[in-house]
Structure formats: C-alpha cells, structure tokens
Coordinates of C-alpha atoms and ligand atoms in Angstrom, one line a residue:
X64 CA 0.1 -0.2 -0.3
X65 CA 1.7 3.5 -1.2
X66 CA 0.3 6.3 1.5
X67 CA 1.2 10.3 0.2
X68 CA 0.9 12.3 3.2
X69 CA 0.6 15.8 3.1
X70 CA 2.3 17.6 5.8
X71 CA 4.1 14.4 6.9
X72 CA 7.2 16.5 8.4
X73 CA 5.5 18.3 10.7
X74 CA 3.6 16.7 14.7
X75 CA 0.8 14.9 13.0
X76 CA 2.2 13.6 9.8
X77 CA 5.3 12.5 11.6
X78 CA 3.9 10.1 13.6
X79 CA 1.3 8.8 11.5
X80 CA 4.1 8.3 9.2
X81 CA 6.0 6.1 11.9
X82 CA 2.8 4.2 12.7
X83 CA 2.0 2.8 9.1
X84 CA 5.8 2.2 8.1
X85 CA 5.8 -0.1 11.8
X86 CA 2.9 -1.3 11.6
X87 CA 2.7 -2.9 7.5
X88 CA 5.5 -4.1 6.4
X89 CA 4.5 -3.6 2.9
X90 CA 3.5 0.4 3.0
X91 CA 5.2 2.7 1.4
X92 CA 5.0 6.3 2.5
X93 CA 5.9 9.3 0.7
X94 CA 5.5 12.7 2.4
X95 CA 4.7 16.1 1.0
X96 CA 5.5 19.0 2.7
X97 CA 6.9 22.5 2.5
X98 CA 8.9 22.5 5.5
X99 CA 7.4 25.6 6.9
X100 CA 9.0 26.3 10.2
X101 CA 6.7 23.6 11.6
X102 CA 7.7 21.0 9.6
X103 CA 11.8 19.8 9.6
X104 CA 12.9 16.2 8.1
X105 CA 14.5 15.7 11.7
X106 CA 11.1 14.6 12.2
X107 CA 11.0 12.0 9.7
X108 CA 14.2 10.3 10.6
X109 CA 13.3 7.3 12.5
X110 CA 10.9 6.5 9.0
X111 CA 13.5 7.1 6.8
X112 CA 15.7 4.4 8.3
X113 CA 13.1 2.3 7.3
X114 CA 14.3 2.7 3.9
X115 CA 10.5 2.6 3.0
X116 CA 9.6 6.8 2.5
X117 CA 10.3 9.5 0.2
X118 CA 10.7 13.0 1.0
X119 CA 9.1 15.4 -2.1
X120 CA 9.4 18.9 -0.8
X121 CA 6.7 21.1 -1.8
X122 CA 3.8 23.2 -1.5
X123 CA 0.4 21.6 -1.0
X124 CA -1.2 24.3 -3.0
X125 CA 0.9 24.5 -6.0
X126 CA -0.8 22.0 -9.1
X127 CA 1.9 19.9 -10.4
X128 CA 3.0 19.4 -7.3
X129 CA 0.1 17.8 -6.0
X130 CA -0.7 16.1 -9.5
X131 CA 3.2 14.4 -9.7
X132 CA 2.2 13.7 -5.7
X133 CA -1.1 11.7 -6.1
X134 CA 0.8 9.7 -9.1
X135 CA 0.8 6.1 -7.9
X136 CA -0.6 7.0 -4.4
X137 CA -3.4 4.4 -3.1
X138 CA -4.3 6.4 0.0
X139 CA -3.9 10.1 0.3
X140 CA -3.5 11.7 4.0
X141 CA -3.7 15.2 3.9
X142 CA -2.5 17.1 7.3
X143 CA -1.1 19.6 6.0
X144 CA -1.9 22.6 7.5
X145 CA -0.7 26.3 8.9
X146 CA -2.0 24.6 12.7
X147 CA -1.6 27.2 14.8
X148 CA -4.8 29.4 16.0
X149 CA -2.8 32.3 17.5
X150 CA -0.9 32.5 14.2
X151 CA -3.9 33.1 12.4
X152 CA -4.9 35.7 14.7
X153 CA -2.2 37.3 14.2
X154 CA -2.4 37.2 10.3
X155 CA -4.9 34.5 8.5
X156 CA -3.2 34.6 4.9
X157 CA -1.4 31.8 5.5
X158 CA -4.2 30.1 6.8
X159 CA -6.8 30.1 4.6
X160 CA -4.1 29.5 1.7
X161 CA -3.0 26.6 2.7
X162 CA -5.8 24.9 4.5
X163 CA -8.5 26.2 2.0
X164 CA -6.6 26.1 -0.9
X165 CA -4.3 23.5 -0.5
X166 CA -6.5 21.4 0.5
X167 CA -8.8 22.1 -2.6
X168 CA -5.6 21.7 -5.0
X169 CA -5.0 18.4 -3.0
X170 CA -8.6 16.7 -3.2
X171 CA -8.5 17.8 -7.0
X172 CA -5.1 16.4 -7.7
X173 CA -6.3 13.3 -6.0
X174 CA -9.4 13.1 -8.4
X175 CA -7.3 13.5 -10.9
X176 CA -5.3 10.6 -10.4
X177 CA -8.0 8.1 -9.0
X178 CA -6.5 7.8 -5.9
X179 CA -8.3 4.7 -3.7
X180 CA -9.4 6.9 -0.6
X181 CA -8.5 11.1 0.4
X182 CA -8.6 11.2 4.1
X183 CA -8.9 14.9 4.7
X184 CA -7.3 15.7 8.4
X185 CA -9.7 18.6 9.6
X186 CA -10.4 19.2 13.5
X187 CA -12.9 19.4 16.2
X188 CA -12.4 23.2 16.1
X189 CA -14.5 23.6 13.0
X190 CA -17.5 23.4 15.5
X191 CA -17.2 26.0 17.4
X192 CA -17.1 26.9 20.8
X193 CA -19.8 25.0 23.5
X194 CA -20.3 25.0 26.9
X195 CA -22.6 22.2 27.8
X196 CA -22.6 18.8 25.9
X197 CA -21.1 17.8 22.7
X198 CA -20.5 17.6 19.2
X199 CA -21.5 15.2 16.5
X200 CA -21.0 14.8 13.7
X201 CA -24.2 15.7 12.6
X202 CA -23.8 19.4 14.3
X203 CA -23.7 22.3 12.4
X204 CA -19.7 24.1 11.9
X205 CA -19.7 27.3 13.6
X206 CA -15.8 28.1 13.1
X207 CA -14.7 31.1 14.9
X208 CA -11.1 32.0 14.5
X209 CA -9.5 32.1 10.7
X210 CA -7.8 28.9 11.3
X211 CA -11.0 27.0 12.3
X212 CA -12.7 29.1 9.4
X213 CA -10.4 27.7 7.0
X214 CA -10.3 24.2 8.2
X215 CA -14.0 24.4 7.9
X216 CA -14.6 25.5 4.4
X217 CA -11.8 22.6 3.3
X218 CA -13.9 20.2 5.6
X219 CA -17.3 21.3 3.5
X220 CA -15.1 20.8 -0.2
X221 CA -13.3 17.8 1.2
X222 CA -17.2 16.8 1.6
X223 CA -18.4 17.9 -2.0
X224 CA -15.6 16.1 -4.0
X225 CA -17.7 12.8 -2.7
X226 CA -20.9 14.3 -3.3
X227 CA -19.8 15.6 -6.8
X228 CA -17.9 13.3 -7.8
X229 CA -18.5 10.6 -5.7
X230 CA -14.7 10.5 -4.7
X231 CA -14.3 8.3 -1.8
X232 CA -13.7 11.4 1.0
X233 CA -13.5 10.1 4.7
X234 CA -13.0 13.2 7.2
X235 CA -11.7 13.0 10.7
X236 CA -12.2 16.3 13.0
X237 CA -9.7 15.0 16.1
X238 CA -9.1 17.1 19.0
X239 CA -6.3 18.5 20.9
X240 CA -2.7 16.2 20.4
X241 CA 0.1 16.3 22.6
X242 CA 3.2 13.8 22.8
X243 CA 6.4 14.5 21.0
X244 CA 7.2 16.2 18.1
X245 CA 4.6 18.9 18.9
X246 CA 5.9 22.3 17.6
X247 CA 6.8 24.1 21.2
X248 CA 4.1 27.1 20.2
X249 CA 1.2 25.2 21.2
X250 CA 0.3 25.0 25.1
X251 CA 2.3 21.9 26.2
X252 CA 5.5 21.9 24.9
X253 CA 5.8 25.3 24.8
X254 CA 5.1 25.4 28.7
X255 CA 7.4 22.7 29.3
X256 CA 9.8 24.8 27.5
X257 CA 9.0 27.8 29.5
X258 CA 9.1 26.3 32.7
X259 CA 12.3 24.6 32.7
X260 CA 13.6 28.2 32.0
X261 CA 12.2 29.3 35.0
X262 CA 9.9 32.2 32.4
X263 CA 6.8 32.7 33.0
X264 CA 4.4 30.9 31.8
X265 CA 1.7 33.2 29.9
X266 CA -1.9 31.8 30.6
X267 CA -4.7 33.0 28.4
X268 CA -7.4 34.6 30.3
X269 CA -8.7 33.0 33.7
X270 CA -7.2 29.8 31.9
X271 CA -10.7 27.7 32.6
X272 CA -11.2 26.8 29.4
X273 CA -11.4 23.4 28.8
X274 CA -9.6 21.3 26.1
X275 CA -10.4 17.4 25.2
X276 CA -6.5 15.9 24.8
X277 CA -5.9 13.3 22.8
X278 CA -2.2 11.1 22.8
X279 CA -0.7 11.5 19.3
X280 CA 0.1 7.7 18.8
X281 CA -3.9 7.2 19.8
X282 CA -4.8 9.6 17.1
X283 CA -2.7 7.8 14.3
X284 CA -4.3 4.3 15.4
X285 CA -7.5 5.8 15.4
X286 CA -6.9 7.1 11.6
X287 CA -5.4 3.6 10.7
X288 CA -8.4 2.2 12.1
X289 CA -11.2 5.0 10.3
X290 CA -9.0 4.5 7.0
X291 CA -9.6 0.0 7.0
X292 CA -12.9 0.8 8.1
X293 CA -14.5 4.1 7.9
X294 CA -17.4 4.8 4.9
X295 CA -16.5 6.7 2.2
X296 CA -18.5 10.1 2.6
X297 CA -18.8 10.6 6.4
X298 CA -16.9 12.5 9.0
X299 CA -15.9 11.1 11.8
X300 CA -14.8 12.4 15.3
X301 CA -11.7 11.6 17.0
X302 CA -11.9 12.2 20.6
X303 CA -9.2 11.6 23.6
X304 CA -12.1 11.4 26.4
X305 CA -9.9 13.7 28.8
X306 CA -11.1 16.8 29.3
X307 CA -9.2 19.1 31.5
X308 CA -9.4 22.6 31.9
X309 CA -5.7 24.5 30.7
X310 CA -4.6 25.3 34.4
X311 CA -5.4 21.4 35.6
X312 CA -3.0 20.4 32.1
X313 CA -0.3 23.3 33.5
X314 CA 0.0 22.3 36.8
X315 CA 0.4 18.7 35.8
X316 CA 3.5 20.4 33.4
X317 CA 4.9 22.4 36.5
X318 CA 4.6 18.8 38.8
X319 CA 6.5 16.9 36.6
X320 CA 9.6 19.4 36.1
X321 CA 9.5 19.9 39.6
X322 CA 8.6 24.2 39.0
X323 CA 6.6 25.9 41.1
X324 CA 2.6 27.4 40.4
X325 CA 4.2 31.0 40.9
X326 CA 5.1 30.8 37.4
X327 CA 1.8 31.3 35.8
X328 CA 1.0 34.5 34.6
X329 CA -2.0 35.3 33.5
X330 CA -2.5 37.4 30.5
X331 CA -4.6 39.2 28.0
X332 CA -7.3 36.0 26.7
X333 CA -6.7 35.3 23.3
X334 CA -9.6 37.0 20.9
X335 CA -12.6 34.7 20.5
X336 CA -11.1 32.0 22.3
X337 CA -13.0 28.8 22.5
X338 CA -13.9 28.1 25.8
X339 CA -14.5 24.0 25.3
X340 CA -15.1 22.5 22.1
X341 CA -16.1 18.2 23.4
X342 CA -16.5 15.3 20.9
X343 CA -19.0 12.7 21.0
X344 CA -17.1 10.1 19.9
X345 CA -20.1 6.8 19.8
X346 CA -19.4 7.0 15.7
X347 CA -16.0 6.0 16.1
X348 CA -16.7 3.9 19.5
X349 CA -18.9 1.8 16.4
X350 CA -15.9 0.9 14.7
X351 CA -14.2 -0.4 17.8
X352 CA -11.8 2.3 18.6
X353 CA -11.0 3.4 21.7
X354 CA -7.8 6.0 23.5
X355 CA -5.5 3.9 24.8
X356 CA -2.7 6.3 26.6
X357 CA -3.9 6.8 29.9
X358 CA -3.8 10.7 30.2
X359 CA -2.2 11.8 33.2
X360 CA 1.0 9.2 32.9
X361 CA 0.9 10.1 28.8
X362 CA 1.3 14.0 29.4
X363 CA 4.0 13.3 31.9
X364 CA 6.2 11.0 29.5
X365 CA 5.5 13.9 26.8
X366 CA 7.2 16.7 29.4
X367 CA 9.9 14.2 29.9
X368 CA 10.6 13.6 25.7
X369 CA 10.8 17.8 25.8
X370 CA 13.0 17.9 28.7
X371 CA 15.3 15.1 26.9
X372 CA 15.2 16.5 23.6
X373 CA 16.2 20.3 24.3
X374 CA 18.4 20.9 21.1
X375 CA 15.0 19.9 18.8
X376 CA 13.5 22.1 21.1
X377 CA 16.0 25.1 20.6
X378 CA 16.1 24.5 16.6
X379 CA 12.0 24.7 16.6
X380 CA 11.9 27.9 18.5
X381 CA 14.5 29.6 16.5
X382 CA 12.6 29.0 13.5
X383 CA 9.5 30.6 15.4
X384 CA 11.3 33.1 17.4
X385 CA 10.0 35.9 15.1
X386 CA 6.0 34.8 15.6
X387 CA 6.7 33.9 19.6
X388 CA 8.2 37.7 20.1
X389 CA 5.5 39.3 17.8
X390 CA 2.8 37.7 19.9
X391 CA 3.3 37.8 23.2
X392 CA 4.9 41.3 23.6
X393 CA 1.0 42.7 23.2
X394 CA 0.1 39.9 25.8
X395 CA 0.5 41.6 29.5
Ligands
NAD1118 P1 2.3 20.7 12.3 O1 1.8 22.7 12.4 O2 2.9 20.2 13.2 O3 2.3 20.6 10.8 C1 2.6 21.2 9.7 C2 3.0 20.5 8.5 O4 2.2 21.3 7.0 C3 4.2 21.3 8.4 O5 5.0 20.0 8.5 C4 4.5 22.2 7.5 O6 5.7 22.8 7.0 C5 3.1 21.6 6.7 N1 2.9 22.8 5.9 C6 2.0 23.3 6.6 N2 2.2 24.6 4.6 C7 2.4 23.2 4.0 C8 2.1 23.9 2.6 N3 1.2 24.8 1.8 N4 2.4 22.6 1.3 C9 3.0 21.7 2.3 N5 2.9 21.5 3.6 C10 3.0 22.5 4.0 O7 0.8 20.5 12.1 P2 0.4 19.9 13.0 O8 -0.6 19.2 14.9 O9 0.6 18.2 12.7 O10 -1.4 19.1 12.6 C11 -1.5 18.4 11.3 C12 -3.1 18.2 10.8 O11 -3.9 18.1 11.9 C13 -3.3 20.1 9.9 O12 -4.3 19.9 9.2 C14 -4.2 20.5 11.7 O13 -5.2 21.3 11.2 C15 -5.0 19.2 12.3 N6 -5.4 19.3 13.7 C16 -4.3 19.2 14.4 C17 -4.7 18.7 16.0 C18 -3.6 19.1 16.7 O14 -3.9 19.4 18.4 N7 -2.2 19.4 16.9 C19 -5.7 19.1 16.3 C20 -7.0 18.8 15.1 C21 -6.4 18.7 14.3
TYD1119 P1 -3.2 25.5 21.3 O1 -2.5 24.9 22.4 O2 -2.6 26.9 21.0 O3 -4.4 24.8 20.7 P2 -5.8 25.2 20.8 O4 -5.8 26.6 20.0 O5 -6.4 24.9 19.3 O6 -6.9 24.5 21.2 O7 -3.6 26.1 22.9 C1 -4.7 25.1 24.0 C2 -5.0 25.6 24.9 O8 -3.9 26.3 26.0 C3 -5.8 26.7 24.6 O9 -7.5 27.3 25.5 C4 -5.4 28.2 24.2 C5 -4.5 27.5 25.8 N1 -2.8 28.6 25.6 C6 -2.8 29.7 26.4 O10 -3.6 29.7 27.5 N2 -1.5 30.6 26.5 C7 -0.5 30.0 25.9 O11 0.4 30.7 25.6 C8 -0.7 29.1 24.6 C9 -0.2 29.0 23.6 C10 -2.2 28.4 24.2

C-alpha cells in the first residue's frame, strides 16, 4: 500500500508515517511537505531509516506538485496545514491559503489521479465553542477564528468532492493532540520550554478553558482504523476523552518538572477564545476504537520527551522566534 501524507514533516503527519511503516511491512509512504517553520526532516529520521519513505519538498497549493505527488498513491492523508490558531489571528493569510486552497488543490489532484481513498484531517475546532453537551458529526459547523474557518471551508470542500464526484473522501475531526515533536508554540511544549527556564507561563484569561486531550499515538491508531473500516463520505470525531481545564494541564506539567505554580501569569485572553469543544465519540466507538494512552502518564511522558530533546526544541524555538516575540509582546 502506498500512502501519501501531506504535512508529513510536522507533528501528527510524522507520527502517522512512523505508525504506518511500523505496523505494515508492505507500506510505502511519500511525504509532501513545504518545510515551513513547523516542518523539519528531523521528524522523519526513524521513518527514513526504514528505506520505505520518500520525501518530496513542495507546496500543497501548487497544482503540478500536487498532481505528481498523487500519482501512484493508493491513499492520500491530507494533514498539511497552518495549524496554530494564534498565528492565524495575527495574520490569516497563510491559513486561508494552505488550509483552504491547499485542500482544494490536493482534492482535485487526487481526483484526477483516481486515488483509492482521501482522508482529510479536519479538526474539532470547526464546530466552534460549546459550554454544555457535545458535538456529534451532524452538528452545524460554526468556526470562530481564521484557522478553524479555513479548516471548515476545506472540510466542506472535501465533502463536496464526495457528493459531486463520488470521490472516496473521509473526514476526521480530532481533538487537541499532545505527544513528542509538537511545535513549541502549542500549550504543552511551549510551557515545558518556558518552565524549564523559569520563565513566566502566559495563561490566556482565567485558564479555565477546557480542552480534550488526545495522545498522538492514539490519534494515529484512530486514523488507521478509519482508513480500514470507515465509510466514504462520512466524518468521524476522534475524541481523547480527557477533558481538562488548561490550569489542570499546566499543574501536571509543573509538577513533572518540579517547578512552582508561581510561574503562572494570567495574560490578555486570545480573541474569540473557544472555551470548550467537546466531541461525541459514539460513531468512532462503533468502529471498535478506544483511546489507550492514560492521560496523566501520557502527559508526564510527553513532558519528559521535551526535557530529553532540548536540542530539537531549541532549533524549533528559533524558527518560531519572530511570531513568538510579536504575539507575546502584546499580551501583558
Ligand atoms: P504542524 O504544524 O505540526 O505540521 C504541519 C505541517 O504541514 C508542517 O510540516 C508544515 O511544513 C506543513 N505545511 C504547512 N503548509 C504547507 C504547504 N502549503 N504545503 C505543504 N506542506 C505544508 O501541524 P500538526 O499539529 O501536525 O497538524 C496536522 C493536521 O492536523 C493539520 O491539518 C491540523 O489542522 C490538524 N489538527 C491538529 C490538531 C492538533 O492538536 N495538533 C488537532 C486537530 C486537527
Ligand atoms: P493550543 O495549544 O494553541 O491549541 P488550540 O488553541 O488549538 O486548542 O492551546 C491550547 C489551550 O491553551 C487553549 O485554550 C489556549 C491556551 N493557551 C494559553 O493559555 N497560553 C498559551 O500561550 C497558549 C499557546 C495556549
């Protein structure tokens, strides 16, 4: 089986490459990635060591690149995106381009190449915020920031390719991922980095917002299952069933590092901050799926990965420095 993973040099895409190559001896993986600040070939070292990974540097918005990458692929997993909400708030241009136009370009290329399956990695954030109850796959989409709005447009474009052309498209909507190799702009790796240096941890608003945490390995298992058992034209939520307030998550990080909660600093909130987006997991449970990684163990192990891989983190921090300085300078 030949998989094409776009965005495969990033956090989730590289984990999926590792997962597929380890699980299936006959799997071959091609990664198409532009290597933005968020992507690095370092993330593919173990995958490349199998000899069954091909890396293509290129932009998912470029038609010819997309067409060439799809040739010969049995399954496309489209994970490439500008994935950070805060960056999209500062400037939505790259999110609009990559997340929407890039998805359209990949869908069209995959249609022409007649690929056997196209998995679009959407997000729980397309539903918008909800204080009570949960979202199922039929809930209306109500994205509230440029990142999630562009993802929601792409999510519906992917669905349109199924309805209009009968293309075998499957949409997944996972919750917040955590695990090794996440870019240190997201909550968990950024706060580990800062806490290790005794720097203040910039908690947006009161820190009582909730996120449902999904370990990236559980996420990869879920995508693998959906590729095998899921139905074309359907969307699948992938919850982690670990909903925690941000402050609770931060307390575990500090505890694992032996650092004091006095590092917590409440700063100006993210505009349009989604307080919570809980997912109903009945549909994926029907495929026989359950998350395996226990939350607190998984988080503590993740924290230790960042402690043990500080060179990796430092290189990433440098690539993200301009954004970091601009965004946090304004949040007192
Ligand atoms: P990431 O930022 O770590 O990686 C994104 C990758 O896409 C990078 O390697 C980057 O170089 C590449 N990329 C960006 N623009 C590109 C372009 N124009 N052409 C080709 N490659 C490009 O992101 P991630 O956290 O691994 O997220 C992967 C996918 O999962 C995204 O689609 C994201 O929306 C979705 N998602 C992520 C989470 C999460 O918690 N991280 C949750 C739900 C959904
Ligand atoms: P993040 O990791 O950016 O993921 P998402 O916005 O996609 O959920 O943020 C997770 C939560 O942590 C979210 O509620 C925002 C909050 N947060 C902070 O309070 N401070 C920060 O510096 C960051 C990056 C996030």
